Amino acid sequence: MASKTKSSGGGLGELIKTIVYALLLAGLIRTIIFQPFWIPTGSMKPTLLIGDFLFVNKFAYGYSAYSCPGYRDFNLCAFAEGSDKRLLESMPERGDVVVFRHPVSGQDYIKRLIGLPGDTIEVRNGQVILNGETVSQELAAPFVEIKELQGPARSLPQCTENVGLGGRCEKEQFVETLPNGVAHATLSFGTTTGDNSGPFTVPDRQFFFMGDNRDNSLDSRFARPRGVGFVPMENLIGRADRVIFSSAGKSILFFWTWRSDRFFKAIE
């Protein structure tokens, strides 16, 4: 009987240690390497859909005060607070899809990096002009989705034509190729204020971001606090490389609404 009691106690102790170690490891991974991110809006369609779940590579650009979880309440990266420098700093590349902290609201945003420090960006009739050169934009097949309530926010997609619920919602789709060869899809459903904006000259150690869903994105074309404005280097959290899974329903827990074609899908 004594032997059994000792064995049972040892088993429980090992289980508790295993759970503690697993939690510590998960916390370490989240702090240093990856951060989970869920897409709540359609500003990055068609690259990212509402309900996409991904991990952000925090190692890609190094670490700042915004790189650690719990920044507002307890700063685990206090070594970098008040500095625009990053530990193990690496500069992002044009075309990267980046998660960053909004300089005013403190919310996490995800957009595509279009302008680097020193660049001049204009948008004319929906086309990006980068350092005086029009960025290549080719018309592709329309982007089509069903007009229905999407995600927990139950938002409706915007369409080129006025269609009712359950109807075929279309938007113009283009393939935009940046000067470094990064090609990605963009959407347009008409003429909006963001289609003619700038010029903007990007300050040192700051960046200019745009959503791929160009007519439905509050980004660097719009001044803060409503928009994003220029984003400082210190506010970058990491690079989004791959969708892990995607849910088309109201909750990511509704596994029957997961999109089978988006498991481990590379982000381009």
Short mmCIF file of C-alpha atoms in Angstrom, two decimals:
data_model
loop_
_atom_site.label_atom_id
_atom_site.label_comp_id
_atom_site.label_asym_id
_atom_site.label_seq_id
_atom_site.Cartn_x
_atom_site.Cartn_y
_atom_site.Cartn_z
CA MET A 1 0.00 0.00 0.00
CA ALA A 2 2.83 2.38 0.86
CA SER A 3 4.48 1.69 -2.47
CA LYS A 4 1.28 2.50 -4.37
CA THR A 5 0.76 5.77 -2.48
CA LYS A 6 4.31 6.87 -3.28
CA SER A 7 3.91 5.98 -6.94
CA SER A 8 0.60 7.86 -7.19
CA GLY A 9 2.06 10.95 -5.57
CA GLY A 10 5.07 10.83 -7.89
CA GLY A 11 2.82 10.52 -10.94
CA LEU A 12 0.76 13.53 -9.92
CA GLY A 13 3.91 15.55 -9.28
CA GLU A 14 5.32 14.66 -12.69
CA LEU A 15 2.02 15.62 -14.33
CA ILE A 16 2.02 19.03 -12.61
CA LYS A 17 5.66 19.62 -13.61
CA THR A 18 4.89 18.65 -17.20
CA ILE A 19 1.98 21.09 -17.34
CA VAL A 20 4.07 23.89 -15.81
CA TYR A 21 6.94 23.26 -18.23
CA ALA A 22 4.52 23.19 -21.16
CA LEU A 23 2.98 26.50 -20.10
CA LEU A 24 6.41 28.08 -19.64
CA LEU A 25 7.51 26.81 -23.05
CA ALA A 26 4.31 28.11 -24.68
CA GLY A 27 4.83 31.50 -23.02
CA LEU A 28 8.45 31.59 -24.14
CA ILE A 29 7.54 30.74 -27.73
CA ARG A 30 4.79 33.39 -27.77
CA THR A 31 7.14 35.99 -26.29
CA ILE A 32 10.20 35.32 -28.42
CA ILE A 33 9.28 33.54 -31.66
CA PHE A 34 5.62 33.53 -32.68
CA GLN A 35 2.45 35.42 -31.80
CA PRO A 36 -1.02 34.18 -32.82
CA PHE A 37 -3.12 36.61 -34.83
CA TRP A 38 -6.69 36.32 -36.04
CA ILE A 39 -8.05 38.39 -38.95
CA PRO A 40 -11.19 40.29 -37.83
CA THR A 41 -11.76 42.54 -40.88
CA GLY A 42 -11.64 42.41 -44.67
CA SER A 43 -8.98 45.10 -45.20
CA MET A 44 -6.45 42.56 -46.52
CA LYS A 45 -8.72 40.64 -48.89
CA PRO A 46 -8.03 38.66 -51.02
CA THR A 47 -4.66 37.85 -49.40
CA LEU A 48 -6.21 37.40 -45.96
CA LEU A 49 -9.86 36.60 -45.29
CA ILE A 50 -11.97 37.33 -42.23
CA GLY A 51 -11.47 34.33 -39.96
CA ASP A 52 -7.91 33.48 -41.04
CA PHE A 53 -5.74 32.37 -38.12
CA LEU A 54 -1.99 32.77 -38.41
CA PHE A 55 1.21 33.02 -36.43
CA VAL A 56 3.36 36.14 -36.70
CA ASN A 57 7.12 35.63 -36.99
CA LYS A 58 8.43 38.00 -34.29
CA PHE A 59 12.06 37.10 -34.97
CA ALA A 60 11.86 38.59 -38.49
CA TYR A 61 12.56 42.20 -37.47
CA GLY A 62 14.02 41.77 -33.98
CA TYR A 63 12.46 42.86 -30.71
CA SER A 64 11.11 46.18 -29.43
CA ALA A 65 8.93 47.17 -26.48
CA TYR A 66 5.90 46.12 -28.55
CA SER A 67 7.17 42.59 -29.20
CA CYS A 68 6.10 41.08 -25.88
CA PRO A 69 2.60 40.13 -24.72
CA GLY A 70 1.16 42.15 -21.87
CA TYR A 71 2.80 45.38 -23.03
CA ARG A 72 0.14 47.65 -21.54
CA ASP A 73 0.03 46.03 -18.10
CA PHE A 74 3.44 44.48 -17.56
CA ASN A 75 6.18 45.09 -20.09
CA LEU A 76 8.28 41.97 -20.52
CA CYS A 77 10.42 43.86 -23.03
CA ALA A 78 11.13 46.83 -20.76
CA PHE A 79 14.72 46.86 -22.02
CA ALA A 80 13.50 48.52 -25.22
CA GLU A 81 10.85 50.88 -23.84
CA GLY A 82 11.27 54.49 -24.99
CA SER A 83 13.74 53.52 -27.72
CA ASP A 84 13.27 53.13 -31.46
CA LYS A 85 16.06 50.55 -31.53
CA ARG A 86 15.36 46.84 -31.69
CA LEU A 87 17.26 43.90 -30.27
CA LEU A 88 18.57 41.78 -33.20
CA GLU A 89 17.12 44.37 -35.58
CA SER A 90 16.48 43.47 -39.21
CA MET A 91 14.85 45.80 -41.73
CA PRO A 92 11.56 44.69 -43.32
CA GLU A 93 11.29 44.34 -47.08
CA ARG A 94 8.85 46.02 -49.41
CA GLY A 95 5.81 43.79 -49.89
CA ASP A 96 6.01 42.10 -46.48
CA VAL A 97 2.68 41.54 -44.73
CA VAL A 98 3.32 43.00 -41.27
CA VAL A 99 1.55 43.10 -37.92
CA PHE A 100 2.22 46.35 -36.06
CA ARG A 101 0.93 48.32 -33.09
CA HIS A 102 -1.16 51.40 -34.03
CA PRO A 103 0.76 54.46 -32.78
CA VAL A 104 -2.35 56.02 -31.17
CA SER A 105 -4.98 53.39 -30.38
CA GLY A 106 -2.57 50.64 -29.32
CA GLN A 107 -4.49 48.09 -31.41
CA ASP A 108 -2.67 45.52 -33.54
CA TYR A 109 -3.06 46.02 -37.31
CA ILE A 110 -1.99 43.93 -40.28
CA LYS A 111 -1.15 45.57 -43.63
CA ARG A 112 1.27 45.31 -46.54
CA LEU A 113 4.49 47.33 -46.49
CA ILE A 114 4.57 49.62 -49.55
CA GLY A 115 6.88 52.50 -48.60
CA LEU A 116 10.32 52.36 -46.99
CA PRO A 117 12.15 55.26 -45.30
CA GLY A 118 12.90 57.98 -47.85
CA ASP A 119 10.29 56.79 -50.38
CA THR A 120 7.70 59.11 -51.88
CA ILE A 121 4.29 57.54 -52.45
CA GLU A 122 1.26 58.86 -54.32
CA VAL A 123 -2.00 57.18 -55.24
CA ARG A 124 -3.69 58.39 -58.42
CA ASN A 125 -6.89 56.81 -59.74
CA GLY A 126 -6.20 53.79 -57.57
CA GLN A 127 -2.66 53.21 -58.80
CA VAL A 128 0.41 53.49 -56.60
CA ILE A 129 3.17 55.82 -57.78
CA LEU A 130 6.40 54.98 -55.99
CA ASN A 131 9.32 57.43 -56.26
CA GLY A 132 7.83 58.86 -59.44
CA GLU A 133 7.26 55.48 -61.13
CA THR A 134 3.81 53.92 -61.54
CA VAL A 135 3.70 50.49 -59.93
CA SER A 136 2.67 47.77 -62.38
CA GLN A 137 -0.98 46.80 -62.04
CA GLU A 138 -2.67 44.22 -64.27
CA LEU A 139 -6.40 43.45 -64.33
CA ALA A 140 -7.22 39.88 -63.23
CA ALA A 141 -10.42 37.87 -62.94
CA PRO A 142 -12.98 39.46 -60.57
CA PHE A 143 -12.91 38.49 -56.90
CA VAL A 144 -16.23 36.84 -56.05
CA GLU A 145 -17.78 36.05 -52.68
CA ILE A 146 -21.28 35.62 -51.31
CA LYS A 147 -22.78 38.71 -49.70
CA GLU A 148 -23.38 37.43 -46.19
CA LEU A 149 -22.53 38.33 -42.60
CA GLN A 150 -18.88 37.56 -41.91
CA GLY A 151 -16.97 36.87 -38.70
CA PRO A 152 -17.96 37.70 -35.10
CA ALA A 153 -18.49 41.36 -36.09
CA ARG A 154 -21.08 40.14 -38.67
CA SER A 155 -19.82 42.64 -41.23
CA LEU A 156 -20.99 42.65 -44.84
CA PRO A 157 -18.59 42.70 -47.81
CA GLN A 158 -18.66 45.67 -50.14
CA CYS A 159 -19.47 44.96 -53.77
CA THR A 160 -19.10 46.77 -57.09
CA GLU A 161 -22.82 46.36 -57.75
CA ASN A 162 -25.64 46.68 -55.24
CA VAL A 163 -26.71 43.11 -54.46
CA GLY A 164 -28.88 41.64 -51.72
CA LEU A 165 -27.97 39.12 -49.02
CA GLY A 166 -27.01 35.80 -50.54
CA GLY A 167 -26.15 37.45 -53.84
CA ARG A 168 -22.96 37.28 -55.88
CA CYS A 169 -20.65 40.03 -54.60
CA GLU A 170 -17.94 40.98 -57.10
CA LYS A 171 -14.97 43.34 -56.92
CA GLU A 172 -12.33 44.22 -59.48
CA GLN A 173 -9.09 42.35 -58.84
CA PHE A 174 -5.61 43.39 -59.93
CA VAL A 175 -2.14 41.90 -59.68
CA GLU A 176 0.23 44.57 -58.43
CA THR A 177 3.99 44.03 -58.81
CA LEU A 178 6.30 46.09 -56.61
CA PRO A 179 9.76 47.19 -57.81
CA ASN A 180 11.47 44.33 -55.94
CA GLY A 181 9.35 41.77 -57.79
CA VAL A 182 6.80 41.01 -55.05
CA ALA A 183 3.45 40.40 -56.77
CA HIS A 184 0.17 40.37 -54.88
CA ALA A 185 -3.54 40.76 -55.53
CA THR A 186 -5.47 43.94 -54.72
CA LEU A 187 -9.19 44.71 -54.82
CA SER A 188 -11.30 47.71 -55.79
CA PHE A 189 -15.08 48.19 -55.71
CA GLY A 190 -15.19 51.80 -56.98
CA THR A 191 -13.73 55.25 -56.47
CA THR A 192 -13.03 56.28 -52.86
CA THR A 193 -11.07 59.03 -51.12
CA GLY A 194 -8.02 56.79 -50.80
CA ASP A 195 -7.78 56.39 -54.59
CA ASN A 196 -6.28 59.86 -54.90
CA SER A 197 -3.96 60.76 -52.06
CA GLY A 198 -0.47 62.03 -51.34
CA PRO A 199 2.29 62.57 -52.10
CA PHE A 200 3.72 61.20 -48.86
CA THR A 201 7.44 61.16 -48.05
CA VAL A 202 8.31 58.46 -45.55
CA PRO A 203 10.49 59.69 -42.64
CA ASP A 204 13.59 57.91 -41.40
CA ARG A 205 12.85 54.65 -39.52
CA GLN A 206 9.18 54.80 -40.41
CA PHE A 207 7.06 52.90 -42.94
CA PHE A 208 4.03 53.32 -45.21
CA PHE A 209 1.42 50.54 -45.19
CA MET A 210 -1.63 49.80 -47.34
CA GLY A 211 -4.33 47.14 -47.18
CA ASP A 212 -4.74 44.91 -50.24
CA ASN A 213 -8.49 45.63 -50.18
CA ARG A 214 -7.68 49.16 -51.25
CA ASP A 215 -11.16 50.69 -50.98
CA ASN A 216 -11.83 49.18 -47.56
CA SER A 217 -8.67 49.86 -45.58
CA LEU A 218 -7.73 52.57 -43.09
CA ASP A 219 -3.99 52.65 -43.61
CA SER A 220 -1.07 55.05 -44.11
CA ARG A 221 -3.01 57.03 -46.73
CA PHE A 222 -5.09 58.42 -43.86
CA ALA A 223 -3.78 60.58 -41.02
CA ARG A 224 -4.02 59.48 -37.42
CA PRO A 225 -6.02 58.97 -35.26
CA ARG A 226 -8.59 57.75 -37.83
CA GLY A 227 -5.98 56.21 -40.07
CA VAL A 228 -2.54 54.74 -39.51
CA GLY A 229 -0.21 57.42 -40.85
CA PHE A 230 3.49 56.54 -40.87
CA VAL A 231 4.40 53.61 -38.60
CA PRO A 232 7.63 53.80 -36.56
CA MET A 233 10.10 50.92 -36.66
CA GLU A 234 9.58 50.28 -32.94
CA ASN A 235 5.86 49.53 -33.54
CA LEU A 236 6.50 46.55 -35.81
CA ILE A 237 5.60 43.24 -34.16
CA GLY A 238 6.43 40.73 -36.87
CA ARG A 239 5.90 39.31 -40.33
CA ALA A 240 2.94 37.14 -41.34
CA ASP A 241 4.17 34.22 -43.47
CA ARG A 242 1.46 31.56 -43.49
CA VAL A 243 -2.22 31.01 -42.65
CA ILE A 244 -2.56 28.06 -40.25
CA PHE A 245 -6.29 27.57 -40.68
CA SER A 246 -9.34 29.64 -41.53
CA SER A 247 -12.91 29.79 -40.28
CA ALA A 248 -15.75 31.20 -42.38
CA GLY A 249 -18.16 31.16 -39.45
CA LYS A 250 -18.97 33.34 -36.46
CA SER A 251 -16.37 31.62 -34.28
CA ILE A 252 -13.07 29.83 -34.98
CA LEU A 253 -14.42 27.06 -32.73
CA PHE A 254 -17.04 26.19 -35.36
CA PHE A 255 -14.74 23.66 -37.05
CA TRP A 256 -17.39 22.74 -39.62
CA THR A 257 -16.96 26.24 -41.12
CA TRP A 258 -13.18 25.92 -41.55
CA ARG A 259 -11.96 26.55 -45.10
CA SER A 260 -10.16 23.40 -46.24
CA ASP A 261 -8.22 25.21 -48.99
CA ARG A 262 -6.47 27.58 -46.53
CA PHE A 263 -4.70 25.15 -44.19
CA PHE A 264 -1.00 26.21 -44.03
CA LYS A 265 -1.48 28.53 -46.98
CA ALA A 266 1.55 30.72 -47.75
CA ILE A 267 0.96 34.48 -47.60
CA GLU A 268 2.14 36.21 -50.77
#
